Amino acid sequence: MNYWKRAKSSIFRSKGKSLILFAVIFVLGNVIAGAIAIQQSTANVEKKMKQQLGATVAPELDLNKILEQNENGEVQATSQHESLKEETIKKMGSSPYVKDYDYSYLAYLTVKNFKTYELKQQGDMQFSTPFKSMTLKGSNSTEPMDFKNKKVKLVDGRMLTKEELSGKKPVALISKKVADENGLSVGDQMVLDTLSLAPKEDGTMDSQDSTEHAVKIVGLFEPIKLDKKKSDGQSGQESMNQQITEMELYNTAFVSNGLVREVNKIEAENLPAESQKEMSEEVAPIFTLKSPDDVDAFKAEIKPLLPSGYKAVASTDEFDKVGASVKRLSKISGYVVLLAVLASLLIISLVVVLFMKDRRHEWGIYLSLGEHRKNIMKQVVAELLVISVAALLISLISGNVLGKMVSESLIAGDTLDQAAQNVGNQMISMGGVSVLGSSLSNQDVLSNYEVRFTLPYIATFLIAGIGTILLAAILPLTYVMRLNPKKIMM
């Protein structure tokens, strides 16, 4: 009788012991399967959400750092911070991680009669601002990054031409909402009647008429994703932040960098001499990377090039803000897999050795009859694998269901707590629209989380499970190697 037949006979002859071993491996297999399912699902949702957010990075003013400098008496850091230079931006853009990049000079204009988009009432809160503002955002590309990254879309007219972008021609793309507010359409001239503001001794602002800038409208745009999540479960803070970002984007006009610099120069001439010295040209670059996986490496690469008071922010940072529960669950599941494998090694080894002591006489007979030790060892491994594979295949299904139930309940509860404590998940920069205006809610992460059967999940579980069983067989095989048939039979 070969060792396969002996293994089969032994399994059915000792049904009680086989069922006990089956139950032990089934329970441990459920733990391993559930933990692996959670770990892979959390990795998949992070990858999926970061792909949706895109791979864009932008240097922006570090508000927290500037406020800290201000509190420490370093007032100069807030008023005369070092600006990014075109040469530095081009050096960053030459990185192998960069797929494409653009940079924008910015002009923040306070307007008098020109109508801008205003915030609507939010619940019992009524928004009102003493001054209306428009942002001029320059570009070097016929398709600015906000259009390339699908944040806004052209709904009427055309984009700026290369000739218009290379000079100071007064042409612009504005939002359709602002155009409608002012009764304007493509081909019309919009007049930005600006005000110059100066602080008074009592802390209020003194406004004086400054300049009128006439700009021809060549195209109208609309945001693409700003109205996507206005569910009943959205917090008041999230809704308010969304409206702030909405207002700033609607009140932005896309023009050439040359026009922005010309407008800033004209506006500076109408300011007091002291204010002119404090003014610096603000330029906002944005880099589109080849892959979201390159974000951290690119941030580390450009960090030494950033002036004091700047930091690099990425579109994928939004996931880091609201995906903390997912990352925490992934880390915990990794620990569970490790502990479950170690526990399986110990428990299965001890159970098998315990059962083998009752079979010493059987193996002593085989050895006395001239059977090779390697065939007895093969029999032990065969018995263990037959029972283990059956238990693992069943726990593959039940463990996946268990992992789904546990992880979804944990993420849902953690998401609600995090949403209640979240003070806002919009990236808003000082003085205007953030270069990265992306937003992500906790509900977005929850809706994209899914535990399901995948080929990597099945392969990882079977490799981990069978590998653990084989390692657990080392101790009983050592026991077999030390058997002495003469002592057993005496």
XYZ file of C-alpha atoms in Angstrom:
490
model
C 0.000 0.000 0.000
C 1.530 3.343 -1.029
C 1.559 6.376 1.183
C -1.395 8.075 -0.621
C -3.685 5.128 0.100
C -2.466 4.975 3.690
C -3.106 8.721 4.093
C -6.664 8.380 2.758
C -7.333 5.394 4.976
C -5.955 7.190 8.026
C -8.132 10.301 7.441
C -11.383 8.307 7.284
C -10.346 5.851 10.016
C -9.698 8.645 12.528
C -12.675 10.855 11.643
C -12.767 12.587 15.019
C -9.160 13.713 14.871
C -9.542 14.743 11.231
C -12.581 16.876 12.059
C -10.761 18.551 14.955
C -7.812 19.419 12.714
C -10.239 20.585 10.014
C -12.047 22.855 12.514
C -8.789 24.363 13.809
C -7.529 25.153 10.299
C -10.969 26.440 9.240
C -11.128 28.931 12.130
C -7.576 30.145 11.602
C -8.162 30.267 7.839
C -11.154 32.561 8.350
C -9.015 34.989 10.318
C -6.271 34.975 7.695
C -8.726 35.220 4.773
C -10.660 38.078 6.354
C -7.506 40.034 7.173
C -6.067 39.553 3.682
C -9.400 40.584 2.111
C -9.468 43.771 4.202
C -5.824 44.577 3.479
C -6.185 44.198 -0.280
C -9.499 46.063 -0.366
C -8.065 49.030 1.524
C -5.111 49.113 -0.868
C -7.497 48.972 -3.838
C -9.722 51.797 -2.594
C -6.680 54.012 -1.968
C -5.354 53.316 -5.455
C -8.787 53.853 -7.026
C -9.472 57.121 -5.208
C -6.022 58.512 -5.984
C -6.512 57.667 -9.653
C -9.799 59.602 -9.558
C -8.156 62.574 -7.838
C -5.361 62.635 -10.402
C -1.625 63.109 -10.009
C -1.154 66.855 -9.711
C 1.226 68.697 -7.395
C 1.461 72.423 -6.738
C 3.681 74.573 -4.498
C 1.498 76.858 -2.368
C 1.957 79.234 0.535
C 2.072 77.365 3.825
C -0.566 79.240 5.810
C 0.242 77.485 9.081
C 3.931 78.290 8.785
C 3.252 81.942 7.946
C 0.863 82.293 10.888
C 3.479 80.725 13.139
C 6.090 83.184 11.884
C 3.652 86.033 12.488
C 3.017 84.893 16.071
C 6.759 84.796 16.657
C 7.081 88.386 15.523
C 8.455 87.575 12.075
C 5.988 89.926 10.387
C 8.260 90.375 7.428
C 7.720 86.760 6.467
C 4.031 87.388 5.819
C 4.374 90.616 3.906
C 7.533 90.034 1.951
C 7.765 86.297 1.565
C 10.110 85.070 -1.120
C 8.266 84.270 -4.335
C 8.731 81.400 -6.733
C 10.754 82.238 -9.812
C 10.114 81.066 -13.346
C 13.583 79.527 -13.460
C 12.808 77.426 -10.371
C 9.481 76.312 -11.814
C 11.109 75.246 -15.078
C 13.731 73.299 -13.126
C 10.961 71.493 -11.251
C 9.173 70.827 -14.533
C 12.243 69.043 -15.931
C 11.813 66.232 -13.372
C 11.376 62.738 -14.874
C 8.202 62.357 -12.791
C 6.485 65.272 -14.590
C 4.201 64.595 -17.541
C 3.168 68.209 -18.118
C 3.178 71.498 -16.243
C 2.008 75.087 -16.438
C 2.374 78.140 -14.242
C 0.104 81.075 -13.646
C 0.744 84.625 -12.508
C -2.146 85.768 -10.340
C -3.856 89.128 -9.912
C -6.419 89.687 -7.151
C -8.640 92.616 -8.049
C -11.190 94.352 -5.851
C -13.994 95.561 -8.139
C -16.629 98.246 -7.653
C -19.556 97.913 -10.075
C -18.642 94.703 -11.863
C -20.923 91.932 -10.546
C -19.311 88.814 -9.142
C -20.710 85.499 -7.966
C -21.695 85.692 -4.298
C -22.210 82.955 -1.720
C -25.784 81.890 -1.118
C -27.384 81.629 2.287
C -26.396 78.429 4.125
C -29.076 77.465 6.633
C -29.342 80.285 9.174
C -26.023 81.767 8.042
C -26.082 84.771 5.753
C -22.889 85.538 3.875
C -21.921 89.080 3.021
C -18.608 90.624 1.997
C -17.775 94.353 2.056
C -15.799 94.120 -1.202
C -16.188 92.094 -4.364
C -13.125 90.484 -5.920
C -12.068 88.890 -9.198
C -9.001 86.748 -9.777
C -7.025 86.894 -13.004
C -5.231 83.608 -13.562
C -2.538 83.493 -16.220
C -1.402 80.571 -18.322
C 1.151 79.631 -20.967
C -0.959 76.839 -22.454
C -3.838 76.936 -24.916
C -5.513 74.463 -22.552
C -4.895 75.561 -18.950
C -4.425 72.870 -16.320
C -7.878 73.437 -14.843
C -9.304 72.394 -18.216
C -6.859 69.520 -18.717
C -7.604 68.129 -15.267
C -11.361 68.277 -15.906
C -12.133 70.826 -13.210
C -13.808 73.198 -15.669
C -15.052 72.876 -19.231
C -15.528 75.296 -22.106
C -19.230 75.804 -22.865
C -19.093 78.663 -25.361
C -16.516 80.472 -27.477
C -12.899 79.360 -27.783
C -9.651 78.990 -25.846
C -6.850 81.546 -25.971
C -4.465 81.200 -28.909
C -0.673 80.861 -28.668
C -0.310 84.383 -30.028
C -2.615 85.791 -27.341
C -0.830 83.844 -24.602
C 2.605 85.062 -25.665
C 1.690 88.743 -25.288
C -0.476 91.067 -23.218
C -3.610 91.067 -25.363
C -6.672 91.802 -23.143
C -8.739 88.671 -23.825
C -10.149 86.252 -21.258
C -12.220 83.196 -20.453
C -14.757 83.835 -17.684
C -17.435 81.742 -16.019
C -20.857 81.683 -17.637
C -22.471 82.526 -14.305
C -20.494 85.769 -13.920
C -21.116 86.608 -17.577
C -24.869 86.186 -17.058
C -24.757 88.341 -13.913
C -23.294 91.184 -15.972
C -25.332 90.558 -19.130
C -22.214 89.624 -21.106
C -21.561 87.041 -23.820
C -18.710 85.897 -26.052
C -17.302 88.837 -28.015
C -18.325 91.492 -25.449
C -15.975 93.686 -23.457
C -16.033 93.343 -19.691
C -14.804 96.300 -17.682
C -13.176 95.539 -14.337
C -13.437 98.796 -12.399
C -10.966 98.200 -9.602
C -10.600 99.746 -6.167
C -7.359 100.310 -4.295
C -7.605 99.449 -0.606
C -5.534 100.973 2.169
C -5.816 100.276 5.912
C -6.928 103.140 8.159
C -5.863 103.805 11.735
C -9.121 102.397 13.158
C -8.469 99.053 11.430
C -11.011 99.500 8.640
C -10.158 99.675 4.947
C -10.207 102.860 2.895
C -11.192 102.293 -0.746
C -10.508 104.578 -3.689
C -11.257 104.242 -7.371
C -8.216 102.827 -9.115
C -8.340 101.745 -12.752
C -10.694 100.350 -15.363
C -9.408 97.287 -17.221
C -11.279 96.468 -20.433
C -10.987 92.805 -21.418
C -12.635 91.028 -24.346
C -14.471 87.780 -23.585
C -13.487 84.995 -26.006
C -14.923 82.019 -24.111
C -17.163 80.920 -21.245
C -16.548 78.028 -18.861
C -18.432 76.093 -16.209
C -17.142 73.913 -13.348
C -17.513 70.172 -13.807
C -17.475 68.606 -10.332
C -18.504 71.294 -7.874
C -22.121 70.164 -7.496
C -21.460 66.452 -7.225
C -22.021 65.823 -3.491
C -24.762 67.752 -1.778
C -26.334 64.899 0.148
C -28.358 65.290 3.309
C -25.483 63.757 5.255
C -23.048 66.485 4.266
C -21.879 68.509 7.239
C -22.456 72.255 7.416
C -18.710 72.903 7.395
C -18.201 70.742 4.285
C -21.051 72.499 2.505
C -19.713 75.938 3.406
C -16.198 75.042 2.230
C -17.644 73.756 -1.019
C -19.483 77.025 -1.582
C -16.341 79.055 -0.835
C -14.368 77.098 -3.403
C -17.278 77.442 -5.810
C -17.391 81.205 -5.383
C -13.653 81.624 -5.945
C -13.639 79.483 -9.085
C -16.615 81.292 -10.617
C -14.890 84.600 -9.923
C -11.758 83.584 -11.832
C -10.855 84.738 -15.336
C -8.282 82.835 -17.399
C -5.933 85.169 -19.268
C -2.321 85.275 -20.445
C 0.527 85.591 -17.957
C 1.613 88.745 -19.762
C -1.751 90.414 -19.147
C -1.700 89.476 -15.451
C 1.734 91.009 -14.967
C 0.656 94.162 -16.825
C -2.484 94.520 -14.678
C -0.464 93.988 -11.486
C 1.976 96.662 -12.617
C -0.834 99.173 -13.265
C -2.519 98.387 -9.937
C 0.766 98.773 -8.059
C 1.249 102.278 -9.469
C -1.972 103.360 -7.737
C -0.778 102.195 -4.335
C 1.270 104.136 -1.789
C 5.041 103.767 -2.113
C 5.253 101.603 1.017
C 2.627 99.190 -0.308
C 4.412 98.965 -3.666
C 7.584 97.780 -1.919
C 5.663 95.071 -0.098
C 4.020 93.768 -3.269
C 5.535 90.773 -5.005
C 4.417 88.913 -8.090
C 2.674 85.695 -7.135
C 3.068 82.781 -9.498
C 1.238 79.477 -9.068
C 2.674 76.450 -10.881
C 0.918 73.123 -11.230
C 2.599 69.875 -12.243
C 0.805 66.872 -13.699
C 2.736 63.702 -12.913
C 2.910 60.472 -14.862
C 1.440 58.432 -12.002
C -0.097 59.032 -8.545
C 2.599 56.699 -7.222
C 5.195 59.379 -8.056
C 3.669 62.047 -5.806
C 5.766 61.430 -2.699
C 8.998 61.112 -4.680
C 8.314 64.338 -6.592
C 7.473 66.215 -3.380
C 10.767 65.120 -1.858
C 12.626 66.151 -5.019
C 11.270 69.709 -5.173
C 11.303 70.396 -1.418
C 14.866 71.857 -1.454
C 13.860 74.165 -4.318
C 10.843 75.690 -2.558
C 11.264 79.181 -1.028
C 10.676 79.686 2.677
C 6.963 79.786 3.467
C 5.963 77.377 0.687
C 4.892 73.752 0.751
C 4.024 71.194 -1.934
C 0.411 70.009 -1.955
C -1.008 67.228 -4.116
C -4.468 66.289 -5.315
C -3.966 62.918 -3.612
C -3.586 64.681 -0.246
C -7.376 64.764 -0.104
C -7.408 60.992 0.368
C -4.909 61.324 3.217
C -7.333 63.695 4.958
C -10.493 61.588 4.746
C -8.977 58.110 4.263
C -7.399 57.804 7.687
C -9.859 55.084 8.715
C -9.020 53.036 5.622
C -5.266 53.343 6.212
C -5.673 52.472 9.867
C -7.735 49.406 8.949
C -5.082 48.324 6.431
C -2.380 48.575 9.085
C -4.429 46.609 11.615
C -5.257 43.903 9.069
C -1.553 43.521 8.310
C -0.849 42.883 11.986
C -3.763 40.407 12.115
C -2.359 38.444 9.148
C 1.053 38.218 10.811
C -0.356 37.173 14.192
C -2.754 34.671 12.586
C 0.067 33.023 10.631
C 2.238 32.746 13.741
C -0.676 31.407 15.773
C -1.476 28.905 13.016
C 2.109 27.655 12.964
C 2.079 27.056 16.691
C -1.432 25.623 17.064
C -1.375 23.333 14.021
C 2.077 22.028 14.890
C 1.030 21.178 18.454
C -2.271 19.587 17.360
C -0.572 17.393 14.758
C 2.211 16.327 17.149
C -0.392 15.493 19.794
C -2.285 13.282 17.367
C 0.911 11.624 16.151
C 1.805 10.253 19.564
C -1.105 7.823 19.262
C 0.324 6.562 15.954
C 3.830 5.713 17.134
C 3.019 2.001 17.138
C 1.617 2.187 13.600
C 4.725 3.874 12.252
C 6.969 1.537 14.219
C 5.394 -1.386 12.348
C 5.925 0.337 8.988
C 9.564 0.979 9.780
C 10.067 -2.601 11.040
C 8.665 -3.899 7.746
C 11.294 -1.883 5.872
C 9.264 1.214 4.927
C 11.381 4.260 4.241
C 11.077 7.233 6.583
C 10.562 9.571 3.627
C 7.381 7.691 2.661
C 6.017 8.041 6.194
C 6.872 11.742 6.048
C 5.058 12.004 2.699
C 2.043 10.324 4.296
C 2.010 12.876 7.118
C 2.232 15.792 4.669
C -0.461 14.248 2.427
C -2.884 13.836 5.339
C -2.208 17.381 6.484
C -2.612 18.885 3.007
C -5.855 17.054 2.179
C -7.539 18.239 5.377
C -5.976 21.716 5.186
C -6.849 22.441 1.546
C -10.474 21.461 2.153
C -10.646 23.765 5.210
C -8.858 26.613 3.429
C -11.135 26.514 0.371
C -14.227 26.819 2.553
C -12.675 29.519 4.752
C -11.725 31.392 1.561
C -15.434 32.131 1.041
C -16.562 32.557 4.651
C -13.479 34.634 5.524
C -14.203 37.026 2.673
C -17.775 37.525 3.913
C -16.527 37.972 7.488
C -13.921 40.516 6.388
C -16.549 42.458 4.456
C -18.949 42.639 7.404
C -16.309 43.647 9.935
C -14.478 46.189 7.774
C -17.575 47.956 6.461
C -19.019 48.373 9.953
C -15.700 49.706 11.289
C -15.171 52.093 8.374
C -18.764 53.346 8.503
C -18.525 54.124 12.223
C -15.079 55.706 11.915
C -16.210 57.728 8.901
C -19.121 59.259 10.824
C -16.845 60.199 13.723
C -14.264 61.663 11.385
C -16.854 63.636 9.438
C -18.157 65.153 12.656
C -14.671 66.275 13.652
C -13.539 67.358 10.200
C -13.176 71.125 10.010
C -13.137 71.128 6.244
C -11.577 69.170 3.454
C -11.091 71.843 0.831
C -7.600 73.045 -0.054
C -8.017 76.830 -0.051
C -4.959 78.986 -0.432
C -4.314 82.500 0.791
C -5.938 85.154 -1.313
C -7.821 83.086 -3.851
C -8.568 79.787 -5.486
C -6.257 76.968 -4.579
C -4.313 75.626 -7.483
C -5.704 72.230 -6.494
C -9.407 72.762 -5.940
C -10.215 69.069 -5.532
C -12.391 67.849 -2.689
C -13.233 64.450 -1.316
C -15.771 63.489 1.306
C -15.744 60.614 3.767
C -18.793 59.232 1.955
C -16.774 59.070 -1.283
C -14.251 56.760 0.354
C -16.983 54.615 1.926
C -18.851 54.234 -1.379
C -15.673 53.123 -3.164
C -14.700 50.566 -0.508
C -15.545 47.056 -1.627
C -14.438 43.633 -0.412
C -14.709 41.127 -3.246
C -13.102 38.065 -4.756
C -10.110 38.854 -6.885
C -7.356 36.697 -8.329
C -4.676 38.416 -6.168
C -6.815 37.827 -3.054
C -7.287 34.111 -3.823
C -3.632 33.620 -4.755
C -2.335 35.492 -1.687
C -4.586 33.565 0.676
C -3.767 30.124 -0.737
C -0.028 30.854 -0.746
C -0.197 32.145 2.839
C -2.421 29.284 3.996
C -0.605 26.386 2.337
C 2.779 27.906 3.183
C 1.748 28.099 6.834
C 0.588 24.474 6.801
C 3.841 23.273 5.268
C 5.867 25.207 7.832
C 3.673 23.776 10.574
C 4.545 20.284 9.300
C 8.236 20.758 10.112
C 7.793 19.910 13.803
C 5.835 16.654 13.256
C 8.238 15.616 10.481
C 11.113 16.091 12.930
C 9.203 13.832 15.300
C 8.983 11.156 12.598
C 12.703 11.408 11.859
C 13.516 10.621 15.500
C 11.379 7.468 15.667
C 13.273 4.310 16.684
C 11.305 1.193 15.616
C 13.150 -1.124 18.079
C 12.170 0.982 21.097
C 8.602 1.363 19.827
C 8.085 -2.370 19.269
C 9.667 -3.502 22.540
